[in-house]
Coordinates of C-alpha atoms and ligand atoms in Angstrom, one line a residue:
M356 CA 13.0 -25.5 32.4
D357 CA 12.6 -28.8 30.0
R358 CA 8.9 -29.2 29.8
P359 CA 6.7 -31.9 28.0
T360 CA 6.7 -31.3 24.4
I361 CA 2.8 -31.9 24.1
I362 CA -0.2 -30.8 26.0
R363 CA -2.9 -33.2 26.0
K364 CA -6.2 -31.7 26.3
T365 CA -8.8 -33.9 28.2
A366 CA -12.5 -33.6 28.3
A367 CA -11.8 -31.3 31.7
D368 CA -10.2 -28.7 29.7
L369 CA -13.2 -28.0 27.7
R370 CA -16.1 -26.0 29.5
V371 CA -18.4 -26.1 26.4
P372 CA -18.8 -28.7 23.7
P373 CA -16.1 -27.8 21.0
N374 CA -17.4 -26.5 17.4
L375 CA -14.4 -28.6 16.1
A376 CA -14.4 -31.8 17.8
D377 CA -13.9 -34.2 15.2
Y378 CA -11.1 -32.7 12.8
A379 CA -10.5 -35.6 10.3
A380 CA -14.3 -35.7 10.3
T381 CA -14.9 -32.2 9.9
R382 CA -12.6 -31.4 7.4
A383 CA -13.7 -34.3 5.4
A384 CA -17.4 -33.0 5.5
F385 CA -16.6 -29.3 4.8
S386 CA -17.5 -27.2 1.4
W387 CA -17.5 -23.6 1.3
G388 CA -20.7 -24.5 -0.5
A389 CA -22.1 -25.2 2.6
V390 CA -20.9 -22.7 4.5
R391 CA -22.2 -20.3 2.0
A392 CA -25.3 -21.6 3.0
E393 CA -25.1 -21.3 6.3
L394 CA -25.2 -17.3 5.3
A395 CA -28.0 -15.2 4.6
G396 CA -27.4 -13.4 1.5
L397 CA -29.1 -10.4 0.3
P398 CA -33.1 -10.5 0.0
G399 CA -32.7 -9.7 -3.4
G400 CA -29.6 -11.8 -4.2
G401 CA -25.9 -11.3 -3.4
L402 CA -23.8 -11.2 -0.3
N403 CA -22.8 -8.2 1.9
I404 CA -20.8 -8.4 5.2
A405 CA -23.1 -5.8 7.0
H406 CA -25.9 -7.9 6.0
E407 CA -24.7 -10.7 7.6
T408 CA -23.0 -9.2 10.6
V409 CA -25.6 -6.8 11.5
E410 CA -29.1 -6.9 9.6
R411 CA -29.4 -10.5 9.9
H412 CA -29.2 -10.4 14.1
A413 CA -30.9 -7.1 14.2
Q414 CA -34.1 -8.7 12.5
G415 CA -33.7 -11.7 14.4
V416 CA -33.3 -13.1 18.2
C417 CA -30.1 -11.3 18.5
R418 CA -31.6 -7.6 18.3
D419 CA -31.1 -6.9 21.9
R420 CA -27.8 -8.5 22.3
I421 CA -24.8 -6.2 23.3
A422 CA -22.9 -6.3 19.6
F423 CA -19.9 -4.0 21.2
R424 CA -19.2 -2.9 24.8
F425 CA -16.8 -0.1 24.1
L426 CA -14.4 0.7 27.6
G427 CA -13.1 4.6 27.3
A428 CA -10.8 5.4 30.5
N429 CA -13.8 5.4 32.7
T430 CA -16.9 4.8 30.6
S431 CA -18.7 2.2 29.2
R432 CA -20.8 1.9 25.8
D433 CA -23.0 -0.3 25.0
I434 CA -24.5 -0.6 21.3
R435 CA -26.8 -3.8 20.8
Y436 CA -27.5 -5.1 17.6
G437 CA -30.7 -3.4 16.6
E438 CA -29.2 -0.2 17.6
L439 CA -25.9 -1.2 15.4
S440 CA -28.2 -1.4 12.9
H441 CA -29.8 1.7 12.7
L442 CA -26.4 3.2 13.3
T443 CA -24.8 1.9 10.5
S444 CA -27.5 3.2 8.5
R445 CA -27.4 6.0 9.2
F446 CA -24.0 6.2 8.5
A447 CA -24.8 4.9 4.8
N448 CA -27.2 7.1 4.4
V449 CA -24.6 9.9 4.7
L450 CA -22.0 8.4 2.1
K451 CA -25.2 8.3 -0.4
S452 CA -26.2 11.9 0.3
L453 CA -22.4 13.2 -0.3
G454 CA -22.2 11.2 -3.8
I455 CA -20.0 8.2 -2.8
A456 CA -20.6 5.4 -5.1
K457 CA -20.1 1.6 -4.7
G458 CA -16.5 0.7 -5.1
E459 CA -15.3 3.9 -3.9
R460 CA -12.8 4.3 -1.0
L461 CA -13.3 5.4 2.5
F462 CA -10.5 5.7 4.3
L463 CA -10.4 5.5 8.3
L464 CA -7.9 7.4 10.7
S465 CA -9.5 7.0 14.4
G466 CA -8.6 4.8 17.4
R467 CA -10.5 1.9 18.1
I468 CA -14.3 4.3 18.9
P469 CA -17.7 3.6 18.0
E470 CA -17.5 5.5 15.1
L471 CA -15.1 4.1 13.5
Y472 CA -16.9 0.1 14.0
I473 CA -20.0 2.1 12.6
A474 CA -18.2 3.6 9.5
V475 CA -16.5 0.0 8.5
L476 CA -20.1 -1.7 8.7
G477 CA -22.2 1.8 7.2
S478 CA -19.6 2.0 4.2
F479 CA -20.4 -2.3 3.6
K480 CA -24.0 -1.3 3.4
N481 CA -23.3 1.7 0.7
G482 CA -21.1 -1.1 -1.3
T483 CA -18.2 1.7 0.0
V484 CA -14.5 0.0 0.1
V485 CA -13.0 0.4 3.7
S486 CA -9.4 1.0 4.1
P487 CA -8.6 1.4 7.8
L488 CA -5.4 3.1 9.1
F489 CA -3.7 3.3 12.2
S490 CA -4.3 6.3 14.0
A491 CA -0.8 6.5 15.0
F492 CA 0.4 7.3 11.4
G493 CA 1.8 10.3 11.0
P494 CA 1.0 12.3 7.8
E495 CA 3.6 10.7 5.2
P496 CA 2.0 7.2 6.0
I497 CA -1.6 8.3 5.6
A498 CA -0.8 10.4 2.6
T499 CA 0.9 7.2 0.6
R500 CA -1.7 5.2 1.8
V501 CA -4.7 7.5 0.7
N502 CA -3.1 8.4 -2.7
L503 CA -2.4 4.8 -3.6
G504 CA -5.9 3.7 -2.4
E505 CA -7.6 6.9 -4.3
G506 CA -9.4 7.7 -1.0
A507 CA -12.8 9.6 -2.1
I508 CA -13.3 10.2 1.9
L509 CA -11.8 10.1 5.4
V510 CA -13.3 9.7 8.4
T511 CA -11.5 11.0 11.3
T512 CA -11.1 12.9 14.4
E513 CA -11.1 16.3 14.9
L514 CA -7.6 15.9 17.0
L515 CA -5.9 13.7 14.4
Y516 CA -7.3 16.4 11.6
E517 CA -5.5 18.9 12.8
R518 CA -2.5 17.0 14.0
K519 CA -2.1 15.0 11.0
V520 CA -3.9 15.6 7.9
A521 CA -5.1 19.6 7.5
K522 CA -1.3 20.3 6.6
I523 CA -1.4 17.7 4.1
R524 CA -4.8 18.3 2.8
D525 CA -3.8 19.9 -0.3
Q526 CA -1.7 16.7 -1.1
L527 CA -4.8 14.5 -0.9
P528 CA -6.4 15.3 -4.6
T529 CA -8.6 12.7 -4.9
L530 CA -10.3 13.2 -1.4
R531 CA -13.8 14.8 -1.5
H532 CA -14.8 15.2 1.9
V533 CA -13.6 14.9 5.3
L534 CA -16.0 13.5 8.1
L535 CA -14.9 14.5 12.1
V536 CA -15.8 13.1 15.0
G537 CA -15.5 15.7 17.4
E538 CA -14.2 15.3 20.5
G539 CA -17.2 16.4 22.6
G540 CA -19.5 15.1 20.5
Q541 CA -19.5 17.7 17.6
A542 CA -16.6 19.0 16.2
T543 CA -16.1 22.7 15.1
N544 CA -16.4 24.2 11.8
I545 CA -13.2 23.4 10.3
P546 CA -13.0 24.6 6.9
G547 CA -12.9 21.9 4.3
T548 CA -14.8 19.0 6.4
L549 CA -17.9 18.0 7.8
D550 CA -19.4 17.4 11.3
L551 CA -20.4 13.2 11.3
G552 CA -22.2 13.7 14.2
T553 CA -24.5 16.2 13.0
L554 CA -25.2 14.5 9.5
M555 CA -25.8 11.0 11.3
T556 CA -28.5 12.9 13.3
Q557 CA -30.1 14.1 10.3
A558 CA -30.1 10.9 8.4
A559 CA -32.6 8.3 8.3
D560 CA -31.7 5.0 10.3
D561 CA -33.3 2.8 7.7
F562 CA -31.1 1.7 4.5
A563 CA -31.8 -0.8 1.7
I564 CA -28.0 -2.4 1.2
V565 CA -26.7 -1.5 -2.5
P566 CA -26.3 -4.9 -3.9
T567 CA -23.0 -6.1 -3.9
Q568 CA -21.8 -9.7 -5.1
A569 CA -19.1 -12.1 -3.4
E570 CA -16.6 -10.7 -5.6
D571 CA -17.2 -6.9 -5.3
L572 CA -14.2 -5.3 -3.1
S573 CA -15.4 -4.6 0.5
L574 CA -11.8 -4.2 2.3
L575 CA -8.4 -2.7 1.1
H576 CA -5.8 -3.7 3.9
F577 CA -2.4 -2.8 3.9
T578 CA -0.1 -5.6 4.9
S579 CA 2.4 -4.5 8.1
G580 CA 5.4 -3.4 6.2
T581 CA 7.7 -6.0 8.5
T582 CA 9.9 -7.0 5.5
G583 CA 9.4 -3.8 3.4
T584 CA 7.1 -1.3 2.1
P585 CA 3.6 -2.4 3.4
K586 CA 1.3 -3.6 0.0
G587 CA -2.4 -3.3 -0.2
A588 CA -4.3 -6.1 -0.4
M589 CA -7.6 -6.1 -1.7
H590 CA -10.4 -8.3 -0.4
V591 CA -14.3 -9.0 -1.4
H592 CA -17.3 -9.1 0.6
G593 CA -17.2 -13.5 0.0
A594 CA -14.6 -13.2 2.6
V595 CA -17.1 -13.4 5.1
A596 CA -17.6 -17.4 4.5
T597 CA -14.2 -17.6 6.3
H598 CA -14.7 -15.2 8.6
W599 CA -18.0 -17.5 9.6
A600 CA -16.1 -20.7 9.4
T601 CA -12.9 -19.6 11.0
G602 CA -14.9 -17.9 13.9
K603 CA -16.7 -21.0 14.7
Y604 CA -13.9 -23.8 14.1
A605 CA -10.7 -21.5 15.2
L606 CA -11.8 -19.2 17.7
D607 CA -14.7 -21.7 18.8
L608 CA -17.5 -18.6 19.1
H609 CA -20.6 -19.8 20.8
A610 CA -23.6 -17.1 20.9
D611 CA -23.5 -16.6 24.6
D612 CA -19.0 -15.4 24.5
I613 CA -17.7 -12.3 25.6
Y614 CA -15.2 -12.3 23.1
W615 CA -12.1 -9.8 23.6
C616 CA -10.1 -9.3 20.2
T617 CA -7.2 -6.9 21.3
A618 CA -6.5 -6.1 17.7
D619 CA -6.5 -2.4 16.7
P620 CA -8.7 -2.3 13.2
G621 CA -5.5 -0.6 11.7
W622 CA -4.2 -4.3 11.2
V623 CA -6.3 -6.8 9.5
T624 CA -7.0 -9.2 12.3
G625 CA -9.0 -5.8 13.9
T626 CA -11.3 -6.0 11.1
S627 CA -11.6 -9.7 10.2
Y628 CA -11.5 -11.2 13.8
G629 CA -12.5 -7.6 16.0
I630 CA -15.0 -6.8 13.8
I631 CA -16.7 -9.1 11.4
A632 CA -16.5 -12.8 13.0
P633 CA -17.8 -12.0 16.1
L634 CA -20.8 -10.3 14.6
L635 CA -21.7 -12.6 12.5
H636 CA -21.8 -15.3 15.1
G637 CA -23.9 -12.9 17.5
V638 CA -21.4 -12.4 20.1
T639 CA -20.9 -9.7 22.2
S640 CA -17.2 -7.9 22.1
I641 CA -15.4 -5.9 24.2
V642 CA -13.7 -3.0 23.0
D643 CA -10.6 -1.5 24.8
E644 CA -10.2 2.3 23.5
A645 CA -7.1 2.4 25.8
D646 CA -3.5 1.7 24.8
F647 CA -2.1 -1.6 26.4
D648 CA -2.0 -1.7 30.2
A649 CA -1.1 -5.0 31.8
E650 CA -3.3 -4.2 35.0
R651 CA -6.3 -2.5 32.9
W652 CA -6.0 -5.7 30.5
Y653 CA -6.3 -8.4 33.9
R654 CA -8.9 -6.4 34.9
I655 CA -11.0 -6.4 31.6
L656 CA -10.5 -9.8 31.3
A657 CA -11.7 -10.4 34.7
E658 CA -14.7 -8.1 35.3
Q659 CA -15.9 -8.0 31.9
K660 CA -16.2 -11.7 31.8
V661 CA -14.0 -12.5 28.7
S662 CA -14.6 -15.9 27.7
V663 CA -12.7 -16.1 24.6
W664 CA -9.9 -14.1 23.8
Y665 CA -7.6 -13.2 21.1
T666 CA -4.7 -11.4 21.1
A667 CA -0.9 -11.5 20.0
P668 CA 2.5 -12.7 21.1
T669 CA 3.6 -9.3 21.4
A670 CA 0.9 -8.6 23.8
I671 CA 1.8 -11.8 25.9
R672 CA 5.1 -11.0 25.9
M673 CA 4.3 -7.5 27.5
L674 CA 2.1 -9.1 30.0
M675 CA 5.1 -11.9 30.9
K676 CA 7.3 -8.9 31.2
A677 CA 5.1 -7.2 33.8
G678 CA 5.2 -10.8 36.1
A679 CA 2.6 -12.9 36.9
E680 CA 1.6 -11.3 40.4
I681 CA -0.4 -8.5 38.6
A682 CA -2.5 -11.5 37.1
R683 CA -2.9 -13.1 40.5
K684 CA -4.9 -9.9 41.5
H685 CA -7.8 -11.3 39.6
S686 CA -9.2 -14.4 38.6
Y687 CA -10.5 -15.7 35.6
P688 CA -13.2 -18.1 35.9
D689 CA -15.3 -16.9 32.5
L690 CA -12.1 -17.2 30.3
R691 CA -12.1 -20.6 28.5
F692 CA -10.2 -20.1 25.2
V693 CA -7.2 -18.1 24.5
A694 CA -5.8 -17.4 21.2
S695 CA -2.9 -15.6 19.8
V696 CA -1.9 -14.8 15.8
G697 CA 0.6 -12.2 14.5
E698 CA 3.8 -13.6 15.0
P699 CA 5.4 -17.1 16.2
L700 CA 4.5 -18.0 19.5
N701 CA 7.0 -19.0 21.5
P702 CA 6.4 -22.2 23.9
E703 CA 7.3 -20.0 26.8
A704 CA 4.6 -18.2 25.9
V705 CA 1.8 -21.1 25.8
W706 CA 3.4 -22.4 28.7
W707 CA 2.9 -18.9 30.5
G708 CA -0.8 -18.8 29.6
K709 CA -1.3 -22.3 31.2
E710 CA 0.3 -20.9 34.5
V711 CA -1.0 -17.5 34.6
L712 CA -4.4 -17.8 33.4
G713 CA -4.8 -21.7 33.5
L714 CA -5.1 -22.0 30.1
P715 CA -2.5 -22.3 27.3
I716 CA -2.7 -20.2 24.5
H717 CA -3.5 -21.5 21.3
D718 CA -1.5 -20.2 17.9
N719 CA -2.6 -19.7 14.9
W720 CA -1.4 -18.5 11.6
W721 CA -2.6 -16.2 8.5
Q722 CA -1.7 -13.0 6.8
T723 CA -3.4 -9.9 5.5
E724 CA -3.4 -11.6 2.0
T725 CA -5.3 -14.8 3.2
G726 CA -8.2 -12.5 5.0
G727 CA -8.8 -14.8 7.7
I728 CA -6.8 -17.7 9.9
M729 CA -5.5 -20.8 7.7
I730 CA -3.5 -23.1 10.2
A731 CA -5.0 -23.2 14.0
N732 CA -4.7 -24.8 17.4
T733 CA -8.4 -25.2 18.3
P734 CA -9.9 -26.1 21.5
A735 CA -10.0 -29.7 21.4
F736 CA -6.3 -30.4 19.6
D737 CA -3.5 -31.3 21.7
I738 CA -1.3 -28.3 21.7
K739 CA 2.0 -28.7 20.7
P740 CA 3.8 -25.7 22.0
G741 CA 5.8 -24.3 19.6
S742 CA 3.7 -25.0 16.6
M743 CA 1.0 -23.2 14.7
G744 CA -1.2 -25.7 14.9
R745 CA -3.1 -27.7 11.8
P746 CA -5.1 -26.2 8.7
L747 CA -8.4 -25.6 9.0
P748 CA -11.4 -27.4 7.5
G749 CA -11.9 -25.8 3.9
I750 CA -7.8 -25.2 3.8
E751 CA -5.6 -27.5 1.8
A752 CA -1.8 -26.2 3.1
A753 CA 1.7 -27.8 1.9
I754 CA 5.5 -27.6 2.2
V755 CA 6.7 -26.4 -1.4
K756 CA 9.9 -26.2 -2.7
K757 CA 11.1 -24.4 -6.1
D758 CA 14.0 -25.4 -8.3
A759 CA 15.9 -23.0 -10.5
E760 CA 13.7 -22.5 -12.8
D761 CA 10.7 -21.4 -10.1
K762 CA 8.8 -24.5 -10.8
V763 CA 7.3 -25.9 -7.5
S764 CA 7.0 -29.4 -6.0
L765 CA 5.0 -30.5 -2.8
V766 CA 7.6 -31.7 -0.3
E767 CA 5.8 -34.7 0.9
T768 CA 8.4 -36.0 3.9
A769 CA 7.7 -34.7 7.5
D770 CA 10.1 -32.7 9.0
T771 CA 11.6 -31.0 5.8
E772 CA 11.3 -27.1 5.5
G773 CA 10.5 -25.7 2.9
E774 CA 7.8 -22.3 1.9
L775 CA 4.2 -22.6 3.2
A776 CA 1.8 -22.4 0.4
L777 CA -2.2 -22.6 0.4
K778 CA -4.3 -24.2 -2.7
R779 CA -6.4 -21.4 -3.8
G780 CA -10.0 -21.3 -3.7
W781 CA -10.5 -20.3 0.5
P782 CA -13.2 -17.6 0.0
S783 CA -11.2 -14.3 1.7
M784 CA -7.9 -14.8 -0.2
L785 CA -7.1 -11.3 -1.5
R786 CA -7.9 -10.6 -5.2
G787 CA -4.8 -8.3 -5.7
Y788 CA -2.2 -6.1 -4.6
L789 CA -3.1 -2.4 -5.3
H790 CA -1.5 -1.2 -8.2
N791 CA 0.8 -4.1 -8.1
E792 CA 0.0 -7.0 -10.5
E793 CA 3.2 -7.9 -11.2
R794 CA 3.7 -8.7 -7.2
Y795 CA 0.7 -10.5 -7.2
R796 CA 1.2 -12.7 -10.2
K797 CA 4.3 -13.5 -8.3
C798 CA 2.6 -15.0 -5.1
F799 CA 1.2 -17.9 -7.3
A800 CA 2.9 -21.4 -8.4
G801 CA 1.8 -24.4 -9.8
P802 CA -0.1 -26.6 -12.4
D803 CA -2.8 -23.5 -13.1
N804 CA -1.4 -21.7 -10.5
E805 CA -3.1 -23.1 -7.8
W806 CA -1.0 -22.6 -5.0
Y807 CA -0.6 -19.8 -3.2
L808 CA 3.2 -19.2 -2.0
T809 CA 3.1 -17.5 1.4
G810 CA 6.7 -16.1 1.4
D811 CA 7.1 -18.3 5.1
L812 CA 9.4 -21.1 5.6
A813 CA 8.1 -24.0 7.5
R814 CA 7.7 -27.6 8.2
R815 CA 4.8 -30.5 8.8
D816 CA 5.0 -32.8 11.2
A817 CA 3.9 -36.5 11.2
D818 CA 1.0 -35.8 12.7
G819 CA 0.0 -32.7 10.2
Y820 CA 1.1 -29.9 12.7
Y821 CA 3.0 -27.1 10.9
W822 CA 5.7 -25.5 12.4
F823 CA 6.9 -22.0 12.0
V824 CA 10.5 -21.5 10.5
G825 CA 10.8 -18.0 9.5
R826 CA 10.5 -15.7 6.8
A827 CA 11.6 -16.2 3.7
D828 CA 13.4 -12.8 4.2
D829 CA 15.1 -13.7 7.7
V830 CA 16.6 -16.9 7.4
I831 CA 20.1 -17.3 8.5
K832 CA 22.7 -19.4 6.0
S833 CA 25.6 -20.1 8.3
A834 CA 28.0 -23.0 7.4
G835 CA 25.9 -24.9 5.3
H836 CA 23.1 -24.6 7.9
L837 CA 19.6 -22.9 7.8
I838 CA 18.8 -21.7 10.8
G839 CA 15.1 -19.6 11.8
P840 CA 15.3 -17.0 14.0
F841 CA 12.1 -18.1 15.6
E842 CA 14.0 -21.4 16.9
V843 CA 16.7 -19.3 18.1
E844 CA 14.4 -16.5 19.7
S845 CA 12.6 -19.6 21.3
A846 CA 15.6 -20.7 23.0
L847 CA 16.4 -17.6 24.4
M848 CA 12.9 -16.7 25.6
E849 CA 13.4 -19.6 27.9
H850 CA 15.7 -18.0 30.1
P851 CA 14.4 -16.3 33.2
A852 CA 16.2 -12.9 32.1
V853 CA 14.6 -12.5 28.6
A854 CA 11.8 -10.8 27.4
E855 CA 12.2 -10.8 24.1
A856 CA 14.6 -11.6 21.4
G857 CA 15.2 -11.0 17.9
V858 CA 17.5 -12.7 15.7
I859 CA 19.8 -11.7 12.5
G860 CA 21.9 -13.0 10.2
K861 CA 25.1 -11.0 9.9
P862 CA 27.7 -11.4 7.3
D863 CA 30.9 -13.3 7.8
E864 CA 33.2 -13.8 5.3
M865 CA 34.0 -17.4 6.8
V866 CA 30.6 -19.1 7.4
G867 CA 28.3 -17.0 5.2
E868 CA 26.2 -15.5 8.0
V869 CA 26.6 -15.4 12.0
V870 CA 23.8 -15.5 14.0
K871 CA 23.4 -12.6 16.3
A872 CA 20.7 -12.2 18.9
F873 CA 19.5 -9.1 20.5
V874 CA 17.2 -9.0 23.3
S875 CA 15.5 -7.2 26.0
L876 CA 15.1 -8.3 29.6
K877 CA 12.4 -8.8 32.4
K878 CA 11.7 -6.4 35.0
G879 CA 14.6 -6.7 37.8
F880 CA 17.4 -7.8 35.4
E881 CA 20.0 -5.4 34.3
A882 CA 22.5 -6.0 31.3
S883 CA 26.1 -7.2 32.0
D884 CA 28.7 -8.9 30.0
A885 CA 28.0 -12.0 32.7
L886 CA 24.9 -12.1 31.6
R887 CA 25.7 -12.3 27.9
M888 CA 27.8 -15.1 28.8
E889 CA 25.2 -16.6 30.5
L890 CA 22.8 -16.2 27.7
L891 CA 25.4 -17.5 25.1
G892 CA 26.2 -20.7 27.6
H893 CA 22.4 -21.1 27.5
A894 CA 21.9 -21.0 23.5
R895 CA 24.6 -23.4 23.0
K896 CA 23.4 -25.7 25.2
K897 CA 19.9 -25.7 24.0
L898 CA 20.5 -25.3 19.9
G899 CA 23.9 -26.4 20.0
A900 CA 27.2 -24.5 18.4
A901 CA 26.2 -24.1 14.7
V902 CA 22.6 -22.7 15.3
A903 CA 23.2 -20.6 18.6
P904 CA 24.1 -17.1 18.5
K905 CA 27.5 -15.9 18.6
E906 CA 26.8 -12.2 19.7
I907 CA 23.8 -11.1 22.0
G908 CA 23.3 -7.2 22.2
F909 CA 21.0 -5.9 24.8
L910 CA 18.3 -3.5 23.7
P911 CA 15.4 -1.8 26.1
S912 CA 12.7 -2.7 23.7
L913 CA 12.8 -4.1 19.9
P914 CA 11.4 -2.3 17.1
R915 CA 8.4 -3.7 16.5
T916 CA 5.4 -2.8 13.8
R917 CA 2.4 -1.1 15.1
S918 CA 0.8 -4.4 14.6
G919 CA 3.2 -6.0 16.8
K920 CA 5.8 -7.7 15.0
I921 CA 9.4 -8.1 15.9
M922 CA 11.4 -6.1 12.7
R923 CA 14.2 -7.7 12.2
R924 CA 15.0 -6.1 9.0
L925 CA 15.4 -3.0 10.9
L926 CA 17.7 -4.7 13.5
K927 CA 19.9 -6.0 11.0
A928 CA 19.8 -2.6 8.7
R929 CA 20.8 -0.8 12.1
E930 CA 23.6 -3.5 13.1
L931 CA 25.4 -3.2 9.6
G932 CA 24.4 0.6 9.4
L933 CA 22.2 0.1 6.2
P934 CA 19.7 2.4 5.4
E935 CA 16.3 1.5 7.2
G936 CA 14.0 1.3 4.5
D937 CA 10.1 2.4 4.9
T938 CA 9.5 2.9 8.3
S939 CA 6.1 4.2 8.1
T940 CA 4.6 0.9 10.2
L941 CA 7.3 1.4 12.9
E942 CA 5.9 1.6 16.4
N943 CA 7.1 4.5 18.0
A944 CA 8.6 6.0 14.9
Ligands
ATP1482 P1 4.5 -7.2 5.1 O1 4.0 -8.4 4.3 O2 4.4 -6.0 4.5 O3 6.2 -7.5 5.2 P2 3.7 -9.0 7.4 O4 4.0 -10.1 6.4 O5 3.9 -8.7 8.9 O6 4.0 -7.7 6.8 P3 0.7 -9.3 8.2 O7 0.0 -9.6 7.2 O8 0.4 -8.7 9.0 O9 2.0 -8.6 7.6 O10 1.7 -10.4 9.0 C1 1.8 -11.7 8.3 C2 2.6 -12.7 8.7 O11 2.8 -12.7 9.9 C3 2.9 -14.0 8.2 O12 3.0 -14.3 6.7 C4 3.5 -14.7 9.3 O13 4.9 -14.0 8.6 C5 3.4 -13.6 10.3 N1 2.7 -14.7 11.1 C6 1.5 -14.6 11.2 N2 1.0 -15.5 12.7 C7 2.0 -16.0 12.8 C8 2.1 -17.4 13.2 N3 1.3 -17.9 14.4 N4 3.3 -17.8 13.4 C9 4.4 -17.6 13.0 N5 4.5 -16.2 12.0 C10 3.0 -15.6 12.0
MG1483 MG1 3.7 -10.5 4.8

C-alpha cells in the first residue's frame, strides 16, 4: 500500500503538553551545564546515579509513589520510592560488609526480578561498577565477560547458579563472592555462595552514599555483538545528565506517567531507560518478568494503564506477526506515546502502530557507546516513517566521509550518505572499551578528535531528519551501487506476507555483490516458489532492478541477538559456509 511520506502532528495528537514543544528554540537554549543544575548532586559534592534516581525522591514528594511494579506470572509486587531507598541501602551495606570497594565490579545474572534492580542501584550507592548480563547467557559468555571485567562479586539466582555458574566457578579467579536469590525466598546452602535474602535482612537500611564524582565509572555494558565480538563499553555516573535530558525530551516523561520499557537490563536500554531515566523523573515503571507473549503484552498495556511505552522493532514485528485481532481485544485509552529503539524501524511498523494502537511508533537511535538516546522522533514532531528523527537538544550530529588517509570531512549537502558522527561532549559518551584502548581510539576523528564515529551509515534530509542506511559492515556494493539493507528490508516488509526480512550481499564475480534477502512469513502464509516470484517482483517494482534482491530465501525466523537485532553477519556466514564467529549473544543459541 502506498502511504503518505509524513505523519503530521496536530494538537489533537498531544494529550499532555510535550516537554519538547519548540525544537529549534529548545536546542538553542540548551546547555549540559543547565541540565547538571537540575540534578541534585551529592550533599557533600559529587554526583551519584543512586542519589539522583532514588534518594532525592525518597526524601521528597515521590516517597510514596510506586517506583516499580513487577509483574510475575500471576503476581504483582510494588516497590515505592521510599522503600527502594531502604532496600538499595541494605544492598549497599551488604557489599560494604563483604569488603567490596569503590570501583570494583559486580556482575548480575538474573531475569527481571526486583533483586536485580535493587542490586544495580545499591551498587551505585557503594560506588561499585555494575555489569548486567543476559540471564539466558550460557557458561562461556558468562565466563568471558566476568573475566574480562575482573568481576569481584556476582549476584544471580540459585537456579541459574546451579545451571550455569557452578561448573565454571573455578574458571572465575577474580570472583570473591556469589550472592544467590533463592526461588522461594531463601537459597539453599550451596558451598561458596551466600544467601542474599539473609544478608539483606541483617543489613541496616540506611547508607551514606560513597562519594562518587561525575567521571567515576558506574556501568560496564557489553555491546549486542551484532557485528562481531561484543565490546565492553565503560560508562560514568555523570551519564545521568543525559538520562535526565533524554527522559524528558525523547521519552517525554511526565511525573504521573505509567511507563513500560520492555528491554532487559542485559542490554543497555534496559538500564538507561528501564531503570535510570524513569526513576529520575519520578514515574512508575512496569517491569514484566515474563518473556514476550503478544496476548500478555496487550493485556499489560491495557490493564496497567501504560501511558509511555518504549520497545523495540523486533517486538513490534512479533506483534505484527501475531495479527491485529489480539490487539483489538483491549483498548488503550491511557497510552499516549510509543517509542522504539535498537534497529531500523520499518515504515510499515510506524503505520501499524497508528492503525492498531491509534499512535504511530516513534523511532529513536542510539548505541551502547552513546549511553543514551541521541536522535529521536518526539511527540510534537511530524514523523517521516523510516527516519530515526532529529538530534536531541545537546546533541550535534553530522554525516562525515573519510578520505584515503582516514581524514574526515563533514558532508554538508542533504540526502548524501556517509558515516553518522556525533560531536563529543554529551555526558553519557563511553569513556573507553574495556581492555581495548586501540579500538576506542579508532572511534574518534577530526580536529582534536572531536567527532565520535558511530560505524553506522546514514543520510540527513533538507529538514534535518536522519535516515539510517545500514551498518558500515552491512552495506552491499553491487554494480557500482551502494545498497543499504534497511531500504530493501523495508520494501519487502510492505508485502502482506512478510513478517521480517534480513538482507545481505553475496559475492559475485560480475557485479561485486548481489542482494540476497531472507524473509520469515506472517501467520497464514506458506513458503512457495510462487510467493518467492511474487516477492521478487514486488521488490523490483518498489526498488528498481539495481537494488532489488536477486534471490530470496525463506526461514521460519531470522537469527537475532538477545537484544533483538537481526544478525546479518550470521545470515551471510551461513549462506557462504563461513565460520559463524562470536555467537555468544545469539538468541536461542
Ligand atoms: P556490536 O557493536 O557488538 O556489533 P550493536 O551495535 O548491535 O552490537 P548496540 O549498541 O546494542 O550493539 O546497538 C547499537 C546499534 O543498533 C547502532 O549502532 C545501530 O546500528 C543500531 N540501531 C539502534 N537504534 C537504531 C535505529 N533506530 N535505527 C537503526 N539502527 C539502529
Ligand atoms: Mg555497535
